Every structure is written in C-alpha cells, then in structure tokens.
C-alpha cells in the first residue's frame, strides 16, 4: 500500500478482485487526483533509486527494475484514461487537462535523466556479453531505442525545449479530444417528423426516439454522429434533405468558429510536432514516427498509398457514374453528392446482389453476434470459452464482464464489452486494457472493447448493421492479441507492437465473420430463429468486393492527409486548414468531392488526439499482411484448432517481444506478398 495515499482510496493497493479487475464500484471521481499525485511521486522515487544506485548497472538492477516500477501510477492511469474515452464527465475532463502535461513532464524526467541513460547505454554497449535470453535482449534494445528517440542524447538546451514541446502537445491533444466530443454531441441532428425518417428500419427509428428522449427531446428523433465522415444512416434515409443535413453536420465538426473549433488546435499540434522532429534530427514528424515502425521510412509508407490511389480513384469514378444514373431516376437533373453515395450504393447492391442492410439486420442481433459469432470463432480457433460474470463490477451499467478460459480450462483473463453509444463516450471503436499480461509481474489480462451502437428502447433487440458486425470481429481481434499474450515483460504485452503491425491480427479476425460455419452459428433471425437464407449467404460472398472504390479512396484520402500534415517542416506556417487540406488531396490525386476523406482534419481524432499521428497508413500496411494471412488460412483448412494454435504460437502470443516482421515470416514461412490485398480491393491492375 502507498503510504502517501489514504487506505480508503481504491487505488492505494492492488485490486483484490479476480485478475486485478479495478474495483469500479468503489472508485469515485475524487479518487483520481490524489492517486495520480501519489503515483507520480512513487514512480519518481523508484526511478531515482535506479538512477542513483551506486552499484554498477546490471540488467536486473536497471532494466528489470524499470519494468517493475510505477505500479500505482499504472493502476490509476489505466482506469482514468479508459474512462475519459468511454464514460467521461466535466470533472474527469478538467483533471485530464491538468494531468496530461504532468505525465508528459514525468516521462521526460525519466528519459532525459543523464544518469539513467548512462546506465542503459552502458548495458547496451556490452549487450553481447550479458548472456541475455532473446526476450531480454530485445527489451534492452527497445529501452535503449526509446531513450534515444525521447531525446536522451540531446544537449541540455534542446532537452529543455523538448520538455516544453511535449507538455504543450499533451495539453493540445486533450483539448482536441474534448472539443470533438462536445461538438459531436452538439451537432446531432434533431428530426421533428417521423415521416422524414422514411427508409430507416423500425428499430433504427426507435433508437432515434430513445436518443432524443435521453436528452429531454420528447416527441422528437435524434440522429447521433459516428466518428467517420460517412454516417451509417445515410445508406437508408430516403429523404435527401435529411441526408444532406446529417452529412453537413458530420463534416462541420470542429470547424464552426465556436468554442469547440479545432482548427487552431490542430495547426499548432502539427507545427509543434514538426519542431520536435527537427530537434530529434528528422526532417519531419512522419520521418520520426515511421523510422521506428515496420515500414521504416515515410517514403515507403507514402509510396504504398500513392501506388494504390490512381486505381482506387478510377474505381470510385466508375461507380459514381452508375450511382448518378440511379439518382437521376429519382431526381432528374440532380448531381450526385456525398450524402447520396451510401443510399444509392445500397440500391445498386440490392439490385445487383439482392442483399442490403435492411435485409440483413434482423439476422445480426448483438448478443448472438458476440456469443455465437465472435466467441464461437475464438473457441474453434483457440479453444477459448467465456462465462459472463454478473458478480463483478463494471464502470457503467452497459458494460458486460466475461471470464475467459483457455482450452484446458485454465483461467486466462477478463473481457469487458462496452457496446452502446452515449454522450459521455468518444466516437469510433477501440480496444484497451485495464491490466496487461506479464509473467514478470504475475498479471493476467483484463481487456475491453468499445463500440458505438445505437441503444434500442428497453426490451427491444439490438440489431447490427453489416459494418457493425465487422467492427465487432475486428475489435475482438485486438482483444485476442491481448488475451493470448504470453510475454515476460509488460512493455511487450499484447498489442504493444509497432503501430503499422497492430491492426494486422484484428483485420485477420474479420475473416471469420462470413466463414460459413461461423455465419451459420450466429446469423439467425431474432424473432424466428431461422438461419440466414443460403441465397443471402451466397449473395454476401459475391458482394464482398462491391463498394471498394469508395472505401479505398476515402481511406487513402485520410491516410495521405495525415502524411501531408506530418511532412511539413518547422518553417511552414499553416493557418488555413481547409486550404491546406484541399491542396494536399489535390496533390495526392485523391481530391474527389463526392468521396470525401474518411476523416477531415478537424475531427481526425486518430492523428490529433489518438496514437496514429503519421500512422494512419498502418491500416492498409497491415492489410497486406492480413490479406496474405487470410490466404494462408484458406490454403490450410480455415477454421481449425491447428491453424489457430499456429497463429497464436507464432504471432498473437509474442506481443512485442520479438521483431514483428520476423514473427510474421516465422508464421507465414516467407515475406508478405501484396497480390492478395490487390485482389481484395479490386486493384489488380496496379
């Protein structure tokens, strides 16, 4: 127990709940600030003891000691930052703004301590004589690299400026996130007349009514916004004016000149990142970031994006011509607009393949998707089983807690599912951990998946769109990476891998959504229990590539926009966000007005408040590995324990404890090939 913290504070000692699950039923807002204060002080004292140790540096008294330090700080930070994303409030937001620069300064104090760096450097220089095992040797290399990348070798004056930059960047990133959440809530579209919602399913209308009721808008309907530019309801809304309102609300986020405007915030972030990269010896932020990823250089990452862009745009333009014809049948003389694409795309898909979201949603009930789809596939591949634990506390009534068991019945960890949208949750979908697996610390994983599914009225089923089912499988792929981690050092646990590798296992997990055995197990009508008709299954398989022109182009536009912001130099003075964005898209050859970027700059949370700055290319980079791995599974019999065990042993269990591409080569038996990706994306002419 920490002596500086009241014993009544639930963070004062490790949780006694199974797997170290935080005692959410005891944690209140007032517990965080003193726990952070005590955690920072305790960690600083532990690091000081390591740095000031009069004994010569050894792997144990320096590197392992660092791995063991900061447990109190880790406990409070893991809970706090999970909740500021999934269930925040003004108290937590104020504290986040206060604590973010303190944490940045704390990290700098560690990495810029010349005594500590001296010990790490000495060990690194004689690493060949230390007799370390492979994982320990890799840890030493990573710690040394982290110190160098943090500026440990810079002159004192440059280090002081670096501290200032990191503190301001942490504050700005927090502000970007909070502005976006407020503006997203503020821009939700209010509809007065149910007739304007024609085309939506009955449960979608009910969810809109429920959302309005939750804000006191009795008798009205509220269309809340998802994080990307294109909103799911655009595919169903028949009223073109309502579609336009919804789209314009989406692209207005963070750029309305109000208190939530992110324009100055993001230009300042980009400028400070450019200055920091220059201090650290790189031409721009992208070069700094990607030098430590599997891509190696910004040129390699940008090169892949630019290679794919022309064919993707050509496909999108071809599809747009077809959609234009459909639009003119309804509105003669009208021009296809961004808010029309999803609606007429669904109409084409229905006409061509006789399948659309309205037909599919009754077969995609949330609990069945999770238990009989996501969990079922994990059982077939890895032997995992899941038991819901109603006796364990969660941080919100919506959250479900499952205990996960290995194939031999041994307890493995906990999985938390937080599936519904709410005003206190940021947009998008993500996985995170409350406890990281580590042999050194004797800890097993506690993992959470967050989605943003509209809540139906009480007692009614939660029916998912096709894309929401994909997301459920995708995010659980991240969860598996954490749950199946089998590493010694917490630094390497689960998804602690290069950013352009982390999406790979989660993308692979998407393949099981339409795998016949899995689909047959979960895709059953929520009222009758009848399985998804075979003709629809066949149509789904045939339609898998439809719409790739749009989805690839909107993604590439966002990824190239990310690179544009992060290849500016410290001398560039960018103030006109819209102008910069337009010029960047035009230069990259992806300026297609009817296909806007998946995220525009002012609500591009991945790169301005998440961990994907200069790294949004990671999704397509990882997809090269993913598509190649899907081919491997198909070639070797698909959904089998033998295949799952091989993937688990050589990839998922490794976390970051080895070179990621070496792990891929061990799994696949060769380097990745791009052809499967090109086939999947309809880009075989590239």
XYZ file of C-alpha atoms in Angstrom:
686
model
C 0.000 0.000 0.000
C 1.203 3.505 -0.819
C 1.917 5.467 2.373
C 1.104 8.814 0.711
C -2.400 7.728 -0.212
C -5.347 7.196 2.097
C -6.048 3.479 2.562
C -9.656 4.304 1.678
C -8.563 5.221 -1.836
C -9.257 2.144 -4.027
C -6.022 2.732 -5.959
C -3.854 2.604 -2.808
C -3.218 -1.119 -3.148
C -3.601 -3.687 -5.929
C -7.163 -4.802 -6.563
C -8.184 -7.994 -4.809
C -10.780 -8.779 -7.464
C -10.137 -11.610 -9.947
C -7.368 -10.774 -12.431
C -6.840 -7.403 -10.756
C -10.086 -6.027 -12.205
C -10.346 -2.456 -10.917
C -12.931 -2.112 -8.119
C -15.197 0.131 -10.174
C -17.934 0.013 -7.539
C -15.562 1.760 -5.111
C -13.913 4.253 -7.483
C -15.261 7.811 -7.487
C -14.118 10.926 -9.323
C -12.390 12.318 -6.238
C -10.045 9.320 -6.027
C -8.120 10.032 -9.231
C -6.263 13.259 -8.410
C -4.663 12.064 -5.145
C -3.867 8.698 -6.745
C -2.127 10.422 -9.651
C -0.181 12.629 -7.249
C 0.930 9.666 -5.153
C 1.609 7.524 -8.213
C 3.809 10.146 -9.841
C 5.748 10.650 -6.607
C 6.182 6.924 -6.020
C 7.356 6.271 -9.569
C 9.761 9.224 -9.459
C 11.258 7.853 -6.233
C 11.613 4.370 -7.723
C 13.340 5.728 -10.820
C 15.602 7.937 -8.700
C 16.699 4.867 -6.750
C 17.588 3.113 -10.010
C 19.455 6.114 -11.418
C 21.357 6.767 -8.173
C 22.216 3.134 -7.485
C 25.948 3.074 -6.590
C 26.252 -0.481 -7.881
C 27.364 -0.953 -11.497
C 24.404 -1.308 -13.855
C 23.075 -4.790 -14.465
C 20.120 -5.924 -16.488
C 18.223 -6.710 -13.275
C 19.025 -3.565 -11.275
C 18.305 -1.239 -14.191
C 16.134 -2.664 -16.989
C 14.069 -5.112 -14.933
C 13.802 -2.566 -12.123
C 12.325 -0.071 -14.588
C 9.825 -2.703 -15.754
C 8.691 -3.285 -12.176
C 8.375 0.401 -11.291
C 5.306 2.635 -11.435
C 2.627 0.136 -10.486
C 0.399 2.634 -8.643
C 0.653 5.115 -11.495
C -0.183 2.356 -13.954
C -3.259 1.316 -11.943
C -4.783 4.773 -11.820
C -3.806 5.770 -15.371
C -5.269 2.635 -16.964
C -8.660 3.239 -15.360
C -8.651 7.006 -15.797
C -7.783 7.100 -19.486
C -10.169 4.283 -20.301
C -12.968 6.249 -18.680
C -12.081 9.600 -20.246
C -12.706 7.844 -23.568
C -15.715 5.713 -22.689
C -17.598 7.489 -19.882
C -16.216 10.945 -19.239
C -17.682 13.919 -17.390
C -16.624 17.524 -16.680
C -14.670 16.537 -13.556
C -12.631 13.948 -15.445
C -12.133 16.307 -18.380
C -10.785 19.054 -16.122
C -8.463 16.588 -14.421
C -7.290 15.229 -17.774
C -6.319 18.729 -18.877
C -4.415 19.138 -15.609
C -2.688 15.767 -15.517
C -1.706 15.409 -19.204
C 1.227 17.876 -19.072
C 2.310 16.432 -15.713
C 2.529 12.962 -17.233
C 4.464 14.330 -20.208
C 6.909 16.050 -17.846
C 7.215 12.868 -15.796
C 8.093 10.825 -18.879
C 10.663 13.431 -19.902
C 12.188 13.420 -16.413
C 12.815 9.695 -16.784
C 14.087 9.612 -20.360
C 16.186 12.766 -20.088
C 17.938 11.778 -16.852
C 21.621 11.501 -17.878
C 22.409 9.086 -15.035
C 19.681 6.685 -16.058
C 20.524 6.950 -19.739
C 24.162 6.328 -18.877
C 23.263 3.055 -17.179
C 21.078 1.964 -20.091
C 23.729 2.938 -22.647
C 26.466 1.075 -20.776
C 24.379 -2.096 -20.740
C 23.526 -1.693 -24.403
C 27.170 -1.266 -25.385
C 28.138 -4.540 -23.722
C 24.907 -6.365 -24.547
C 26.694 -9.209 -26.324
C 28.486 -10.183 -23.102
C 25.444 -10.121 -20.796
C 24.195 -13.624 -21.607
C 20.603 -12.469 -22.057
C 17.820 -14.609 -23.474
C 16.108 -13.437 -26.665
C 13.248 -11.543 -24.998
C 15.550 -9.820 -22.501
C 17.975 -8.867 -25.249
C 15.122 -7.386 -27.286
C 13.921 -5.456 -24.222
C 17.351 -3.912 -23.713
C 17.444 -2.882 -27.353
C 13.957 -1.366 -27.162
C 14.659 0.540 -23.937
C 17.857 1.980 -25.408
C 15.985 2.977 -28.572
C 13.193 4.581 -26.540
C 15.669 6.724 -24.608
C 17.354 7.857 -27.810
C 14.048 8.655 -29.505
C 12.974 10.604 -26.428
C 15.999 12.896 -26.770
C 18.363 11.452 -24.161
C 21.377 12.321 -26.304
C 20.432 15.958 -26.948
C 22.261 18.971 -25.484
C 20.700 20.377 -22.324
C 19.207 23.420 -24.061
C 17.481 21.284 -26.676
C 16.191 18.969 -23.964
C 14.584 21.898 -22.179
C 12.788 22.938 -25.370
C 11.752 19.320 -25.879
C 10.123 19.288 -22.444
C 8.170 22.423 -23.336
C 7.014 20.925 -26.632
C 5.869 17.668 -25.041
C 3.951 19.469 -22.301
C 2.108 21.706 -24.751
C 1.388 18.831 -27.140
C -0.174 16.769 -24.365
C -2.448 19.676 -23.455
C -3.444 20.322 -27.065
C -4.244 16.666 -27.780
C -6.542 16.582 -24.763
C -8.231 19.791 -25.915
C -8.760 18.378 -29.415
C -10.481 15.294 -27.973
C -12.724 17.292 -25.649
C -13.677 19.813 -28.345
C -14.592 16.997 -30.707
C -16.774 15.215 -28.155
C -18.695 18.402 -27.344
C -19.159 19.369 -30.987
C -20.201 15.843 -31.956
C -22.906 15.879 -29.294
C -23.963 19.411 -30.220
C -24.318 18.597 -33.927
C -26.583 15.563 -33.548
C -29.470 16.077 -35.980
C -32.928 16.633 -34.477
C -35.851 15.452 -36.620
C -39.380 16.535 -35.710
C -41.466 14.374 -38.036
C -41.105 10.591 -38.169
C -42.047 10.692 -41.843
C -38.680 12.325 -42.538
C -37.039 9.092 -41.373
C -38.586 7.008 -44.147
C -36.273 4.178 -45.114
C -34.968 3.532 -41.614
C -35.902 0.236 -40.015
C -38.374 0.269 -37.142
C -35.623 -0.430 -34.605
C -33.457 2.389 -36.014
C -36.390 4.800 -35.664
C -36.941 3.548 -32.122
C -33.263 4.114 -31.327
C -33.514 7.690 -32.656
C -36.559 8.278 -30.469
C -34.722 6.822 -27.474
C -31.708 9.075 -28.141
C -33.993 12.121 -28.253
C -35.734 11.089 -25.042
C -32.365 10.740 -23.295
C -31.787 14.456 -23.962
C -35.277 15.515 -22.970
C -36.459 15.969 -26.571
C -39.749 14.160 -26.080
C -41.669 13.504 -29.276
C -38.634 14.109 -31.480
C -35.922 11.948 -33.040
C -32.160 12.373 -32.681
C -29.603 11.167 -35.228
C -26.299 10.998 -33.367
C -22.972 11.177 -35.187
C -20.392 8.439 -35.587
C -16.726 9.378 -35.856
C -16.115 8.952 -39.637
C -17.352 11.381 -42.273
C -19.904 8.990 -43.762
C -22.705 8.209 -41.319
C -24.314 4.725 -41.338
C -27.870 6.088 -41.592
C -27.062 7.742 -44.935
C -27.461 4.321 -46.543
C -31.128 4.092 -45.539
C -32.621 7.588 -45.290
C -34.879 8.202 -48.288
C -35.319 11.925 -47.610
C -32.489 13.619 -49.482
C -32.739 16.814 -47.437
C -32.328 14.887 -44.180
C -29.366 13.036 -45.661
C -27.784 16.372 -46.525
C -28.396 17.718 -43.008
C -26.768 14.637 -41.491
C -23.754 14.783 -43.796
C -23.214 18.510 -43.313
C -23.430 18.074 -39.549
C -20.768 15.378 -39.766
C -18.276 17.454 -41.765
C -18.928 20.594 -39.691
C -17.395 19.149 -36.545
C -14.563 21.197 -35.130
C -14.694 23.925 -37.775
C -17.625 26.206 -36.891
C -15.686 29.014 -35.244
C -17.197 28.287 -31.830
C -15.502 27.267 -28.576
C -15.157 23.722 -29.942
C -13.301 24.743 -33.097
C -10.223 22.564 -33.581
C -8.582 24.499 -36.427
C -6.021 26.397 -34.369
C -5.521 23.410 -32.086
C -4.546 21.059 -34.901
C -2.323 23.525 -36.766
C -0.466 24.179 -33.530
C -0.118 20.425 -32.928
C 1.280 19.904 -36.427
C 3.729 22.796 -36.029
C 4.993 21.612 -32.641
C 5.426 18.065 -33.904
C 7.469 19.385 -36.824
C 9.681 21.377 -34.462
C 10.155 18.388 -32.172
C 11.106 16.135 -35.084
C 13.738 18.645 -36.183
C 15.161 18.776 -32.650
C 15.452 14.994 -32.741
C 17.265 15.027 -36.071
C 14.462 14.220 -38.512
C 13.195 16.237 -41.496
C 9.582 15.990 -40.321
C 7.300 14.229 -37.856
C 6.424 11.425 -40.289
C 10.099 10.544 -40.690
C 10.493 10.463 -36.905
C 7.439 8.253 -36.329
C 7.882 5.789 -39.175
C 11.594 5.244 -38.563
C 10.502 3.051 -35.638
C 7.728 1.199 -37.491
C 7.925 -1.822 -39.769
C 7.662 0.443 -42.837
C 10.988 2.008 -41.846
C 10.644 5.254 -43.789
C 7.948 7.771 -44.616
C 8.821 7.273 -48.274
C 7.902 3.583 -48.042
C 4.575 4.293 -46.344
C 3.623 7.129 -48.684
C 4.808 5.080 -51.645
C 2.290 2.326 -50.907
C -0.543 4.846 -50.576
C 0.398 6.603 -53.810
C 0.729 3.289 -55.634
C -2.852 2.340 -54.782
C -4.514 5.746 -55.212
C -4.918 6.017 -59.026
C -6.686 2.667 -59.420
C -8.863 3.275 -56.354
C -9.936 6.696 -57.634
C -10.642 5.247 -61.083
C -12.866 2.603 -59.481
C -14.665 5.258 -57.442
C -15.272 7.417 -60.522
C -16.661 4.428 -62.398
C -19.004 3.635 -59.508
C -20.053 7.291 -59.289
C -21.259 7.217 -62.896
C -23.544 4.305 -62.090
C -24.860 5.954 -58.931
C -25.515 9.160 -60.876
C -27.847 7.246 -63.182
C -29.773 5.851 -60.220
C -30.050 9.320 -58.670
C -31.444 10.820 -61.874
C -34.219 8.249 -61.876
C -35.412 9.786 -58.591
C -34.355 13.413 -59.082
C -33.982 14.288 -62.776
C -31.142 16.707 -63.394
C -29.643 16.279 -59.904
C -25.913 15.862 -59.371
C -24.555 13.089 -57.169
C -23.427 14.472 -53.802
C -21.519 12.854 -50.917
C -24.754 12.351 -48.970
C -26.187 10.358 -51.889
C -23.407 7.803 -52.277
C -24.277 5.363 -49.494
C -28.010 5.482 -50.269
C -27.661 4.729 -53.962
C -24.782 2.360 -53.293
C -27.189 0.285 -51.206
C -29.745 0.454 -54.010
C -27.194 -0.833 -56.520
C -26.101 -3.570 -54.139
C -29.726 -4.592 -53.665
C -30.380 -4.624 -57.413
C -27.172 -6.437 -58.300
C -26.845 -8.868 -55.401
C -30.326 -8.842 -53.846
C -28.889 -8.000 -50.425
C -28.788 -4.851 -48.293
C -28.510 -3.823 -44.653
C -32.270 -3.732 -44.143
C -32.463 -7.382 -45.195
C -29.525 -8.433 -43.045
C -30.070 -6.584 -39.753
C -32.774 -8.916 -38.370
C -30.165 -11.694 -38.514
C -27.474 -9.712 -36.680
C -28.671 -9.454 -33.075
C -25.919 -8.192 -30.775
C -25.861 -10.970 -28.184
C -25.875 -13.664 -30.858
C -23.141 -11.892 -32.801
C -20.973 -11.780 -29.672
C -21.669 -15.192 -28.147
C -22.385 -17.322 -31.208
C -20.154 -15.467 -33.648
C -17.168 -13.711 -32.098
C -16.767 -16.075 -29.129
C -17.633 -19.148 -31.214
C -14.850 -18.426 -33.711
C -12.380 -17.913 -30.847
C -13.416 -21.266 -29.409
C -12.943 -23.101 -32.693
C -9.563 -21.497 -33.369
C -8.022 -21.275 -29.906
C -10.221 -23.423 -27.650
C -11.325 -20.409 -25.593
C -14.549 -20.386 -23.580
C -16.401 -17.473 -21.994
C -18.544 -17.174 -18.868
C -20.392 -13.964 -18.072
C -19.600 -12.684 -14.572
C -22.581 -10.705 -13.307
C -20.965 -10.642 -9.860
C -18.027 -8.476 -10.957
C -18.327 -4.672 -11.072
C -18.093 -2.636 -14.273
C -17.615 1.094 -14.819
C -21.038 1.577 -16.453
C -24.318 -0.383 -16.394
C -23.958 -1.074 -20.135
C -20.670 -2.940 -19.684
C -20.653 -6.744 -19.643
C -17.864 -8.741 -17.988
C -16.791 -12.190 -19.215
C -14.228 -14.526 -17.723
C -12.099 -16.182 -20.395
C -10.777 -19.728 -20.059
C -8.115 -21.481 -22.103
C -8.625 -24.770 -23.913
C -7.527 -26.774 -20.863
C -9.916 -24.882 -18.599
C -7.199 -22.697 -17.092
C -8.277 -19.114 -16.335
C -6.886 -16.716 -18.932
C -8.277 -13.239 -18.240
C -11.326 -10.988 -18.360
C -13.063 -9.467 -21.371
C -15.313 -6.419 -20.992
C -17.770 -5.474 -23.732
C -18.999 -1.855 -23.863
C -21.131 -1.770 -26.991
C -23.565 1.157 -26.813
C -23.082 4.786 -27.748
C -23.655 7.545 -25.189
C -22.923 11.244 -24.917
C -20.060 10.571 -22.490
C -18.241 8.251 -24.915
C -15.992 9.373 -27.750
C -16.795 8.210 -31.260
C -15.404 5.195 -33.055
C -14.500 1.740 -31.802
C -11.411 0.609 -29.931
C -9.795 -1.940 -27.651
C -7.888 -1.136 -24.497
C -6.569 -2.875 -21.399
C -7.062 -2.341 -17.687
C -4.385 -4.923 -16.849
C -1.595 -6.073 -19.183
C -0.412 -9.673 -19.202
C 3.097 -10.068 -17.763
C 4.977 -13.079 -16.444
C 7.348 -10.793 -14.554
C 4.519 -9.173 -12.600
C 2.349 -12.289 -12.444
C -0.544 -10.457 -14.098
C -3.166 -11.749 -16.495
C -5.028 -9.523 -18.949
C -8.188 -7.501 -18.414
C -9.328 -6.247 -21.809
C -12.175 -4.009 -23.014
C -13.804 -3.499 -26.416
C -15.718 -0.273 -27.060
C -18.216 0.147 -29.893
C -20.821 2.859 -30.550
C -24.057 1.035 -31.367
C -27.334 2.927 -31.021
C -29.262 1.719 -27.979
C -32.778 0.426 -28.717
C -35.692 1.068 -26.350
C -35.835 -1.125 -23.257
C -36.788 -4.698 -24.078
C -36.160 -4.456 -27.814
C -33.340 -6.316 -29.592
C -30.113 -4.621 -30.646
C -29.794 -5.273 -34.375
C -26.481 -4.505 -36.046
C -25.574 -3.311 -39.494
C -23.180 -5.358 -41.580
C -20.372 -2.886 -40.828
C -21.053 -3.051 -37.087
C -20.658 -6.829 -37.190
C -17.335 -6.375 -38.993
C -16.295 -3.938 -36.258
C -17.228 -6.396 -33.500
C -14.995 -9.066 -35.038
C -12.230 -6.530 -35.714
C -12.056 -5.156 -32.187
C -12.154 -8.644 -30.731
C -9.103 -9.412 -32.864
C -7.308 -6.744 -30.827
C -8.728 -8.291 -27.655
C -7.349 -11.699 -28.639
C -3.923 -10.146 -29.173
C -4.026 -9.027 -25.523
C -5.758 -12.096 -24.065
C -3.396 -14.563 -25.732
C -0.253 -12.591 -24.913
C 2.407 -14.761 -23.265
C 5.360 -12.498 -22.537
C 7.591 -11.873 -19.539
C 7.923 -8.100 -19.660
C 4.912 -5.736 -19.506
C 6.490 -3.476 -22.136
C 5.812 -6.221 -24.693
C 2.319 -7.231 -23.625
C -0.333 -7.887 -26.257
C -0.814 -5.028 -28.685
C 2.418 -3.239 -27.680
C 3.794 -3.719 -31.177
C 4.637 -1.266 -33.974
C 1.659 0.866 -34.957
C 1.718 -0.413 -38.535
C 1.573 -4.003 -37.265
C -1.073 -3.673 -34.550
C -4.048 -3.712 -36.934
C -2.896 -6.924 -38.588
C -4.291 -9.509 -36.108
C -7.560 -7.584 -35.746
C -8.038 -7.425 -39.511
C -7.379 -11.160 -39.796
C -10.131 -11.807 -37.258
C -12.657 -10.118 -39.563
C -12.429 -13.072 -41.957
C -14.408 -15.305 -39.599
C -17.499 -13.102 -39.786
C -18.507 -14.625 -43.130
C -16.872 -18.019 -42.640
C -19.733 -20.478 -43.345
C -19.519 -22.387 -40.051
C -19.387 -19.173 -38.013
C -22.059 -17.331 -40.002
C -24.436 -20.285 -39.715
C -23.967 -20.288 -35.950
C -24.846 -16.644 -35.255
C -26.786 -15.204 -38.222
C -30.284 -16.227 -37.144
C -33.459 -14.181 -37.306
C -34.039 -12.515 -33.956
C -37.763 -13.387 -33.977
C -37.988 -16.781 -35.666
C -34.526 -18.217 -35.075
C -34.349 -19.120 -38.756
C -30.811 -19.083 -40.186
C -29.771 -16.534 -42.766
C -31.081 -17.991 -46.050
C -28.446 -19.684 -48.163
C -29.193 -17.406 -51.099
C -28.309 -14.389 -48.923
C -25.129 -16.090 -47.749
C -24.102 -16.616 -51.363
C -25.036 -13.041 -52.244
C -22.970 -11.725 -49.335
C -19.936 -13.580 -50.617
C -20.486 -12.241 -54.130
C -20.994 -8.677 -52.881
C -17.850 -8.676 -50.722
C -15.876 -6.560 -53.212
C -18.680 -4.152 -54.070
C -18.023 -0.587 -52.906
C -14.247 -0.935 -52.701
C -13.785 2.094 -54.953
C -15.394 4.333 -52.344
C -13.986 2.696 -49.216
C -10.425 2.517 -50.535
C -10.475 6.086 -51.843
C -11.920 7.621 -48.660
C -9.344 5.717 -46.610
C -6.398 6.669 -48.834
C -7.510 10.308 -48.788
C -7.412 10.318 -44.983
C -4.092 8.466 -44.836
C -2.475 10.830 -47.341
C -3.915 13.833 -45.495
C -2.286 12.509 -42.326
C 1.060 12.333 -44.123
C 0.601 15.849 -45.509
C 0.117 17.316 -42.038
C 3.125 15.452 -40.741
C 5.610 16.137 -43.525
C 5.546 19.903 -43.011
C 8.765 21.494 -41.796
C 9.178 23.847 -38.822
C 9.381 26.722 -41.318
C 5.906 26.051 -42.743
C 3.245 28.334 -41.290
C -0.097 26.641 -41.956
C -3.173 28.540 -40.799
C -5.826 27.820 -43.425
C -6.924 24.280 -42.574
C -9.446 23.932 -45.399
C -6.986 25.308 -47.948
C -4.185 23.034 -46.772
C -6.490 20.023 -46.861
C -7.759 20.776 -50.371
C -4.239 21.299 -51.714
C -2.964 18.105 -50.082
C -5.770 15.982 -51.544
C -5.316 17.544 -54.989
C -1.566 16.933 -54.925
C -2.084 13.306 -53.898
C -4.610 12.737 -56.686
C -7.475 11.861 -54.334
C -9.473 15.110 -54.493
C -12.834 13.599 -55.384
C -15.604 15.833 -53.965
C -18.183 13.064 -53.966
C -15.805 10.842 -51.929
C -14.510 12.986 -49.044
C -11.766 11.673 -46.745
C -12.879 9.227 -44.095
C -11.867 11.915 -41.602
C -11.387 15.591 -42.287
C -8.731 17.380 -40.297
C -10.841 18.989 -37.573
C -12.317 15.654 -36.475
C -9.386 13.390 -37.349
C -9.072 12.082 -33.793
C -6.780 9.212 -34.768
C -3.944 11.585 -35.609
C -4.559 14.624 -33.393
C -5.719 13.027 -30.136
C -5.029 9.325 -30.647
C -1.861 7.381 -31.263
C -1.909 7.391 -35.062
C -0.093 10.617 -35.968
C 1.738 9.914 -39.249
C 0.478 6.373 -38.750
C -2.962 6.176 -40.330
C -1.305 4.408 -43.268
C -0.995 1.487 -40.827
C -4.387 0.044 -41.727
C -3.515 -0.614 -45.371
C 0.082 -1.542 -44.490
C -1.235 -4.124 -42.027
C -3.834 -5.253 -44.542
C -1.061 -6.505 -46.813
C -0.153 -8.947 -44.027
C -3.807 -9.609 -43.238
C -4.838 -10.489 -46.801
C -1.808 -12.745 -47.172
C -2.642 -14.463 -43.875
C -6.266 -14.998 -44.912
C -4.903 -16.814 -47.952
C -2.794 -18.983 -45.626
C -5.824 -19.914 -43.525
C -7.820 -20.794 -46.634
C -4.982 -22.861 -48.079
C -4.625 -24.786 -44.814
C -8.205 -25.689 -43.997
C -9.601 -22.497 -42.476
C -11.263 -22.601 -39.056
C -9.246 -25.303 -37.270
C -7.516 -25.549 -33.913
C -4.271 -26.460 -35.643
C -4.356 -23.236 -37.651
C -5.407 -21.177 -34.653
C -2.698 -22.678 -32.476
C -0.057 -21.889 -35.113
C -1.227 -18.262 -35.385
C -1.362 -17.997 -31.606
C 2.072 -19.513 -31.009
C 3.999 -17.617 -33.662
C 2.164 -14.276 -33.591
C -0.516 -13.494 -31.023
C 1.359 -14.821 -28.003
C 4.533 -12.936 -28.899
C 3.168 -9.424 -28.405
C 6.095 -7.084 -28.956
C 8.693 -9.475 -27.532
C 10.349 -10.045 -30.894
C 10.774 -8.247 -34.194
C 7.252 -8.136 -35.651
C 8.160 -8.877 -39.249
C 10.387 -11.742 -38.135
C 7.356 -13.150 -36.309
C 5.291 -12.835 -39.488
C 7.938 -14.631 -41.526
C 8.084 -17.442 -38.963
C 4.305 -17.778 -39.128
C 3.942 -17.494 -42.916
C 7.222 -19.077 -43.953
C 8.137 -16.146 -46.198
C 7.867 -12.379 -46.641
C 4.373 -10.943 -47.238
C 3.014 -10.620 -50.764
C 0.773 -7.764 -51.876
C -1.254 -9.647 -54.510
C -3.990 -10.866 -52.108
C -4.613 -7.270 -50.990
C -4.857 -6.039 -54.580
C -7.407 -8.749 -55.368
C -9.469 -7.950 -52.277
C -9.536 -4.231 -53.045
C -10.222 -4.629 -56.750
C -6.834 -3.133 -57.612
C -5.265 -5.985 -59.555
C -4.280 -3.620 -62.356
C -1.886 -1.772 -60.035
